[in-house]
């Protein structure tokens, strides 16, 4: 059934290397799919990006128009997962990108805002109403496929403040060979986010509400992973935002949105937290997608804007990270940023290792200002950045609603705000990252009325909850996991 497995790898197999090393690691897509960090602490990147020339772009445009999003996804995924048979990839993407899961057979439709230069790529029509579904739905398929290939199983252990955990559970529920335990900070997610996770009633999905904040949850996950014996015994794994397959899945919608816009050359505006979404835009641009600018929008937690404005990258401490009305961007440290910096430094592994492995640990920041590499961030890589605030978010939501009857969520509003301020010539596609219904309170503050709740989410808030309270204690968590995983 499998044409390529370990030992039968074709010469043109794409290999993955760590951002921190110079020697090729020799890892293939299937070898890095289920793993997190590279052994040296870096993140995996393909040795080089595949390129899509004009003929390929034309072919892909037709493919999308005539055969749909899933076929385009299979094509692009095939350039990165070269050892999987194309037929298998088509089955996986067909199963991931369905009209049922995304409520629209176009999967990620694109609309122009009136006669303006703004387009909105709707990436949040999936099961959990956030763009994370675009990647997670495919991850669910890929994980199941790879686990079957290896005849093994996986217990995904994660911590979430909302959107990621929910998207992961909805993508992995019902999959053979996968169990999911997700830690959440008790009482700290929005009612909608809690309902989305806790309404899942499946013995292979465990929601654990920890007495603490999101960082406590993350620390618990780390503590479990540090216990190598426990980790190996129970096949503990992750689906975090550094997973390369998630990035690849996101590359697809940049191409699809470009084709759907019907424009010759576009810029993208992207609300950014962990640098996952916009990294996919960078990869698409490096592959040859005609992207003029990548407009990076942060909220008040503007670590990334600070880097693109000054050349200094200074991750904040958790207690310096403020709670905002675009909460999915409230990050202190952008976990995918190292991949972009590796490209910026022409894949100088030792320097990346120095910056992320030593400088950050020792000094708490690094400074690339005045270097040729930093100058390239704007010129060669097309980045522009900006920051939004609660007030600008409300203003954008209110104005778009009143003037155009277009309703956007607070994160998407951040990107619209920064895009308008950047005032770039030519069309700008804003990536919509969540539906307004998820953030009802802010929408009501901006427009005076609550957002519409899509049909499929009616009744969600009153559905029975399946959640187990846990103290903030790694030993208690391990004992709980031990019981849960040995019970089945
Ligand atoms: C995760 C998320 C973001 C940030 O995306 P990154 O890939 O982390 O940059 C923005 N908006 C919403 C709604 C999200 O869920």
XYZ file of C-alpha atoms and ligand atoms in Angstrom:
503
model
C 0.000 0.000 0.000
C 2.804 2.434 0.747
C 5.180 3.053 -2.081
C 7.740 4.790 0.071
C 8.742 4.019 3.604
C 11.997 4.157 5.503
C 14.703 2.806 3.226
C 12.765 3.335 -0.010
C 13.051 7.070 -0.232
C 13.360 8.602 -3.672
C 16.243 10.920 -4.480
C 13.997 13.957 -4.812
C 12.568 13.512 -1.314
C 12.416 16.842 0.488
C 14.564 16.770 3.608
C 14.053 18.806 6.746
C 16.794 20.593 8.646
C 16.867 22.336 11.996
C 16.956 26.130 12.042
C 19.960 25.779 14.343
C 22.157 23.337 12.471
C 24.224 23.390 9.313
C 24.377 19.660 8.732
C 21.302 18.266 6.990
C 19.385 16.194 9.509
C 18.146 13.871 6.806
C 14.648 13.868 8.271
C 11.706 13.377 5.933
C 8.201 14.801 6.279
C 6.840 11.652 7.869
C 9.697 11.616 10.343
C 9.050 15.154 11.557
C 5.244 15.042 11.356
C 4.741 13.685 14.857
C 7.721 15.348 16.496
C 8.070 18.832 17.914
C 11.429 20.530 18.180
C 14.509 19.222 16.407
C 16.936 17.474 18.779
C 19.163 20.598 18.926
C 16.227 22.717 20.093
C 15.632 24.341 16.698
C 12.596 24.100 14.434
C 12.402 22.078 11.250
C 12.423 23.724 7.853
C 12.670 22.128 4.413
C 16.204 22.445 3.063
C 14.771 24.744 0.426
C 11.307 25.839 -0.554
C 9.790 24.295 -3.654
C 9.085 26.882 -6.318
C 5.880 27.534 -8.190
C 6.612 29.171 -11.554
C 4.029 30.916 -13.714
C 2.988 27.703 -15.462
C 2.444 26.045 -12.079
C 0.435 29.001 -10.833
C -1.767 28.813 -13.927
C -2.275 25.094 -13.445
C -3.109 25.543 -9.761
C -5.579 28.339 -10.532
C -7.421 25.944 -12.852
C -7.192 23.124 -10.365
C -8.829 25.268 -7.684
C -11.520 26.513 -10.059
C -12.352 23.104 -11.518
C -11.609 20.619 -8.760
C -11.748 22.637 -5.568
C -9.686 23.518 -2.547
C -8.865 19.960 -1.466
C -7.146 19.163 -4.752
C -5.037 22.302 -4.576
C -4.126 21.347 -1.007
C -3.046 17.853 -2.118
C -0.882 19.368 -4.839
C 0.908 21.795 -2.512
C 1.219 19.284 0.317
C 2.789 16.885 -2.180
C 5.686 19.293 -2.708
C 6.548 19.074 0.980
C 5.502 15.524 1.831
C 7.277 13.974 -1.131
C 7.410 10.447 0.240
C 3.630 10.064 0.498
C 1.868 8.729 -2.598
C -0.108 11.506 -4.379
C -3.224 9.350 -4.283
C -3.017 9.080 -0.494
C -2.589 12.841 -0.175
C -5.674 13.415 -2.286
C -7.690 11.133 -0.028
C -6.447 12.936 3.062
C -7.189 16.430 1.772
C -10.573 15.323 0.394
C -11.449 14.054 3.853
C -10.142 17.187 5.590
C -11.648 19.927 3.427
C -15.315 19.125 3.082
C -18.288 21.427 2.620
C -19.808 19.845 5.741
C -16.842 20.759 7.957
C -16.390 24.246 6.463
C -19.971 25.156 5.712
C -19.092 26.180 2.145
C -17.804 24.098 -0.731
C -15.221 26.793 -1.509
C -13.740 26.120 1.992
C -12.061 29.542 2.189
C -14.153 32.031 0.193
C -12.796 35.503 -0.533
C -14.945 38.660 -0.641
C -14.082 42.156 -1.677
C -15.139 44.853 0.780
C -17.371 46.990 -1.417
C -15.303 48.722 -4.070
C -12.334 49.205 -1.765
C -8.869 47.731 -2.145
C -9.548 45.311 0.697
C -10.484 41.675 0.315
C -11.300 39.315 3.175
C -10.247 35.674 3.009
C -12.721 33.778 5.188
C -10.578 31.195 6.957
C -12.822 30.672 9.946
C -15.797 28.734 8.708
C -14.473 25.450 10.088
C -15.799 23.437 13.042
C -14.442 25.798 15.725
C -14.914 29.114 13.894
C -11.222 30.011 13.873
C -8.597 29.752 11.132
C -6.770 27.074 13.160
C -9.248 24.584 11.702
C -7.676 25.098 8.271
C -4.534 23.359 9.488
C -5.947 21.149 12.235
C -8.480 19.370 10.058
C -5.645 18.227 7.819
C -3.409 17.407 10.785
C -6.108 15.067 12.072
C -6.021 13.151 8.794
C -2.234 13.162 8.522
C -1.735 11.949 12.084
C -4.127 9.061 11.637
C -2.466 8.079 8.361
C 1.069 8.213 9.759
C 0.141 6.381 12.982
C -1.397 3.617 10.949
C 1.686 3.454 8.739
C 3.787 2.970 11.857
C 1.210 0.835 13.586
C 1.370 2.887 16.731
C -0.726 5.371 18.690
C -0.366 8.800 20.261
C -1.604 10.619 23.339
C -1.654 14.317 22.518
C -1.080 16.426 25.620
C -1.521 20.169 25.260
C -2.297 23.420 27.001
C -4.628 25.969 25.485
C -6.048 29.364 26.243
C -8.826 28.769 23.754
C -8.655 28.390 19.985
C -5.842 25.890 19.470
C -7.057 23.270 21.910
C -10.547 23.484 20.609
C -9.447 23.124 16.961
C -7.219 20.181 17.913
C -9.986 18.348 19.761
C -12.468 18.847 16.950
C -9.898 17.610 14.404
C -8.790 14.572 16.404
C -12.039 13.381 17.924
C -13.043 10.049 16.448
C -9.607 9.411 14.910
C -8.178 5.954 15.391
C -4.982 5.711 17.426
C -5.189 9.213 18.916
C -6.225 10.404 22.354
C -6.215 14.022 23.461
C -5.823 15.533 26.925
C -6.079 19.305 26.922
C -5.277 21.508 29.905
C -7.210 24.765 30.222
C -7.012 27.515 32.833
C -10.146 27.042 34.896
C -12.779 29.692 34.267
C -10.531 31.803 32.039
C -11.759 31.109 28.537
C -14.741 32.821 26.932
C -18.073 31.028 27.441
C -18.084 30.137 23.732
C -14.576 28.663 23.870
C -15.395 26.638 26.979
C -18.570 25.314 25.421
C -16.750 24.321 22.232
C -14.286 22.168 24.089
C -16.327 20.889 26.994
C -19.315 19.879 24.876
C -17.236 17.091 23.315
C -18.387 13.791 24.737
C -15.866 11.147 23.738
C -13.808 8.764 25.875
C -10.654 9.592 23.854
C -10.897 13.333 24.587
C -10.158 14.694 28.063
C -10.694 18.310 29.098
C -8.774 19.143 32.240
C -9.513 22.451 33.957
C -6.465 23.435 35.968
C -6.586 25.672 39.021
C -4.303 28.328 37.525
C -3.549 30.471 34.480
C -2.487 29.452 30.961
C 1.218 29.533 31.882
C 0.581 27.085 34.704
C -1.029 24.749 32.177
C 1.975 25.069 29.894
C 4.353 24.396 32.771
C 2.432 21.224 33.619
C 2.760 19.999 30.028
C 6.487 20.723 30.180
C 6.834 18.855 33.464
C 5.165 15.756 32.038
C 7.386 15.916 28.938
C 10.499 16.170 31.088
C 9.710 12.758 32.552
C 11.193 10.755 29.659
C 10.024 7.380 30.949
C 6.464 8.525 31.431
C 6.503 10.218 28.032
C 7.758 7.103 26.237
C 5.479 4.727 28.115
C 2.329 6.670 27.260
C 3.314 7.892 23.762
C 2.900 11.523 24.801
C 2.990 13.919 21.838
C 1.789 17.376 20.821
C 0.082 19.361 18.082
C 1.516 22.765 18.861
C 1.934 25.694 16.550
C 5.517 24.806 15.624
C 4.359 21.673 13.805
C 5.632 22.069 10.240
C 2.617 20.329 8.696
C 0.401 23.029 10.168
C 2.455 25.662 8.383
C 2.207 23.780 5.085
C -1.561 23.437 5.427
C -1.723 27.206 5.857
C 0.430 27.864 2.788
C -2.459 26.496 0.713
C -4.912 29.250 1.589
C -2.489 31.968 0.565
C -2.457 30.517 -2.932
C -6.207 29.881 -2.901
C -7.014 33.397 -1.685
C -4.747 34.913 -4.318
C -6.471 32.949 -7.083
C -9.933 33.714 -5.717
C -9.205 37.451 -5.575
C -8.621 37.491 -9.331
C -5.839 40.040 -8.852
C -2.389 39.915 -10.421
C -0.412 40.866 -7.402
C -1.610 41.239 -3.820
C -0.509 42.081 -0.308
C -1.719 40.141 2.713
C -2.596 41.587 6.121
C -2.348 39.057 8.929
C -3.272 39.302 12.631
C -0.298 37.722 14.335
C 0.501 36.003 17.612
C 2.817 33.024 17.327
C 3.901 33.952 13.784
C 2.313 30.768 12.403
C -0.208 32.219 9.987
C 2.089 34.870 8.548
C 4.995 32.425 8.327
C 2.883 30.456 5.856
C 2.454 33.685 3.875
C 6.214 34.128 3.865
C 6.690 30.561 2.617
C 4.097 31.080 -0.144
C 5.888 34.265 -1.196
C 9.260 32.488 -1.220
C 7.685 29.791 -3.404
C 6.809 32.418 -5.982
C 3.305 33.603 -5.117
C 3.076 37.218 -6.375
C 2.846 38.836 -2.943
C 3.876 42.439 -2.657
C 3.741 43.079 1.085
C 3.167 40.928 4.143
C 1.499 43.284 6.603
C 1.949 41.968 10.118
C -0.546 43.161 12.724
C -0.081 42.759 16.456
C -2.298 43.930 19.282
C -1.009 45.686 22.400
C 1.367 42.729 22.901
C 3.543 44.031 20.110
C 6.792 42.081 20.411
C 6.799 41.312 16.695
C 5.975 44.854 15.603
C 8.858 45.991 17.760
C 11.199 43.647 15.904
C 10.141 44.749 12.441
C 10.254 48.399 13.489
C 13.582 48.351 15.334
C 15.469 45.098 14.754
C 15.251 44.207 18.444
C 13.439 41.013 19.411
C 12.554 41.059 23.085
C 10.076 38.390 24.190
C 8.106 39.476 27.231
C 7.583 37.615 30.435
C 4.160 36.179 31.043
C 3.478 38.902 33.631
C 4.319 41.568 31.034
C 1.759 40.183 28.621
C -1.493 42.083 28.849
C -4.994 40.713 28.428
C -6.617 42.275 25.389
C -9.830 42.086 23.423
C -8.023 40.095 20.713
C -6.961 37.387 23.177
C -5.632 34.842 20.678
C -2.784 37.246 19.962
C -1.845 37.757 23.616
C 1.508 36.084 23.351
C 4.793 36.938 24.991
C 7.049 34.982 22.664
C 6.343 34.072 19.019
C 7.062 30.376 18.780
C 7.401 30.226 14.974
C 9.488 33.366 14.607
C 12.763 31.438 14.656
C 11.881 29.980 11.265
C 11.638 33.418 9.687
C 14.861 34.558 11.335
C 16.591 31.486 9.876
C 15.584 32.657 6.391
C 16.535 36.229 7.201
C 20.023 35.001 8.139
C 20.285 32.825 5.009
C 19.976 29.678 7.103
C 23.056 30.447 9.166
C 22.354 27.703 11.733
C 25.089 28.601 14.205
C 23.956 32.226 14.288
C 20.316 31.233 14.791
C 21.461 28.898 17.563
C 23.376 31.773 19.103
C 20.444 34.202 18.957
C 17.701 31.867 20.148
C 19.747 29.457 22.205
C 22.168 31.798 23.963
C 21.455 35.506 23.474
C 17.786 35.257 24.436
C 18.557 33.151 27.465
C 21.444 35.338 28.616
C 20.221 38.840 27.700
C 16.504 38.410 27.177
C 16.699 39.971 23.711
C 18.717 40.128 20.530
C 19.375 43.072 18.266
C 19.744 42.847 14.499
C 19.388 46.584 13.863
C 22.002 47.936 11.505
C 22.626 44.540 9.926
C 22.109 43.875 6.237
C 19.924 40.944 7.226
C 17.488 43.159 9.089
C 17.292 45.609 6.194
C 16.195 42.658 4.062
C 13.178 42.030 6.291
C 11.365 44.838 4.506
C 13.026 44.931 1.114
C 13.614 41.315 0.299
C 10.888 39.699 2.365
C 8.246 42.411 2.049
C 7.307 42.794 5.715
C 5.520 45.831 7.113
C 4.199 45.846 10.661
C 1.932 47.764 12.968
C 0.084 47.657 16.263
C -3.560 48.009 17.130
C -5.364 48.867 20.328
C -8.744 48.174 21.851
C -9.946 51.547 20.542
C -8.748 50.963 16.971
C -10.263 47.481 17.024
C -13.660 48.886 18.069
C -13.430 51.661 15.480
C -12.725 49.225 12.627
C -15.490 46.824 13.647
C -17.975 49.662 14.026
C -17.051 51.415 10.771
C -16.990 48.297 8.616
C -20.334 47.321 10.019
C -22.027 50.685 9.617
C -20.552 51.594 6.239
C -20.378 48.186 4.563
C -22.461 45.738 6.597
C -19.299 43.670 6.950
C -18.791 42.232 10.423
C -15.280 41.179 11.451
C -13.973 39.710 14.677
C -11.505 41.657 16.873
C -8.398 39.834 15.515
C -9.345 40.440 11.907
C -10.057 44.040 12.885
C -6.469 44.361 14.111
C -5.248 43.393 10.653
C -7.664 45.753 8.890
C -6.505 48.593 11.115
C -2.823 47.970 10.424
C -3.476 47.459 6.706
C -5.289 50.799 6.440
C -2.503 52.540 8.337
C 0.154 50.942 6.099
C -1.650 52.361 3.069
C 0.141 50.150 0.539
C -0.697 50.549 -3.134
C -2.654 47.699 -4.692
C -5.069 45.101 -3.371
C -4.762 43.802 0.190
C -6.220 40.484 1.300
C -6.933 40.361 5.030
C -6.896 36.884 6.531
C -9.977 36.556 8.734
C -8.955 34.432 11.697
C -12.180 33.971 13.671
C -15.904 34.490 13.416
C -17.386 37.443 15.338
C -19.665 35.043 17.253
C -16.656 33.875 19.251
C -16.091 37.339 20.709
C -19.604 38.569 21.331
C -18.773 41.062 24.058
C -16.349 43.133 21.952
C -18.642 43.024 18.939
C -21.515 44.327 21.015
C -19.310 47.079 22.400
C -18.365 48.112 18.849
C -21.696 47.846 17.068
C -24.298 48.019 19.801
C -25.662 44.560 19.090
C -24.473 41.000 19.587
C -23.047 39.124 16.577
C -25.149 36.522 14.807
C -24.507 32.965 15.938
C -24.201 30.561 13.001
C -26.796 27.819 12.953
C -24.358 25.064 13.860
C -23.384 26.748 17.118
C -26.926 27.292 18.392
C -27.466 25.358 21.554
C -23.724 25.023 22.152
C -23.708 27.203 25.260
C -26.305 25.054 26.958
C -24.847 21.657 25.947
C -23.730 19.363 28.805
C -20.101 19.910 29.886
C -17.432 17.223 30.075
C -14.533 18.564 32.069
C -12.403 17.334 34.941
C -11.043 19.814 37.498
C -7.396 19.311 38.482
C -5.081 21.089 40.926
C -1.938 22.761 39.564
C 0.260 19.775 40.372
C 2.306 17.730 37.889
C 2.224 14.557 39.999
C -1.558 14.663 40.242
C -1.739 15.191 36.481
C 0.561 12.245 35.801
C -1.457 10.001 38.091
C -4.625 11.095 36.338
C -3.128 10.442 32.878
C -1.843 7.109 34.034
C -5.347 6.027 35.070
C -7.016 7.440 31.983
C -4.541 5.987 29.488
C -4.401 2.570 31.112
C -8.188 2.314 31.226
C -8.396 1.816 27.472
C -4.187 31.764 16.731
C -4.909 32.997 16.340
C -4.235 34.132 15.842
C -2.726 34.211 15.768
O -2.210 33.343 14.797
P -0.658 32.936 14.835
O -0.522 31.867 13.844
O -0.370 32.502 16.224
O 0.117 34.165 14.479
C -4.991 35.220 15.433
N -6.332 35.202 15.528
C -7.019 34.147 16.011
C -8.498 34.230 16.103
C -6.339 33.004 16.423
O -7.028 31.956 16.906
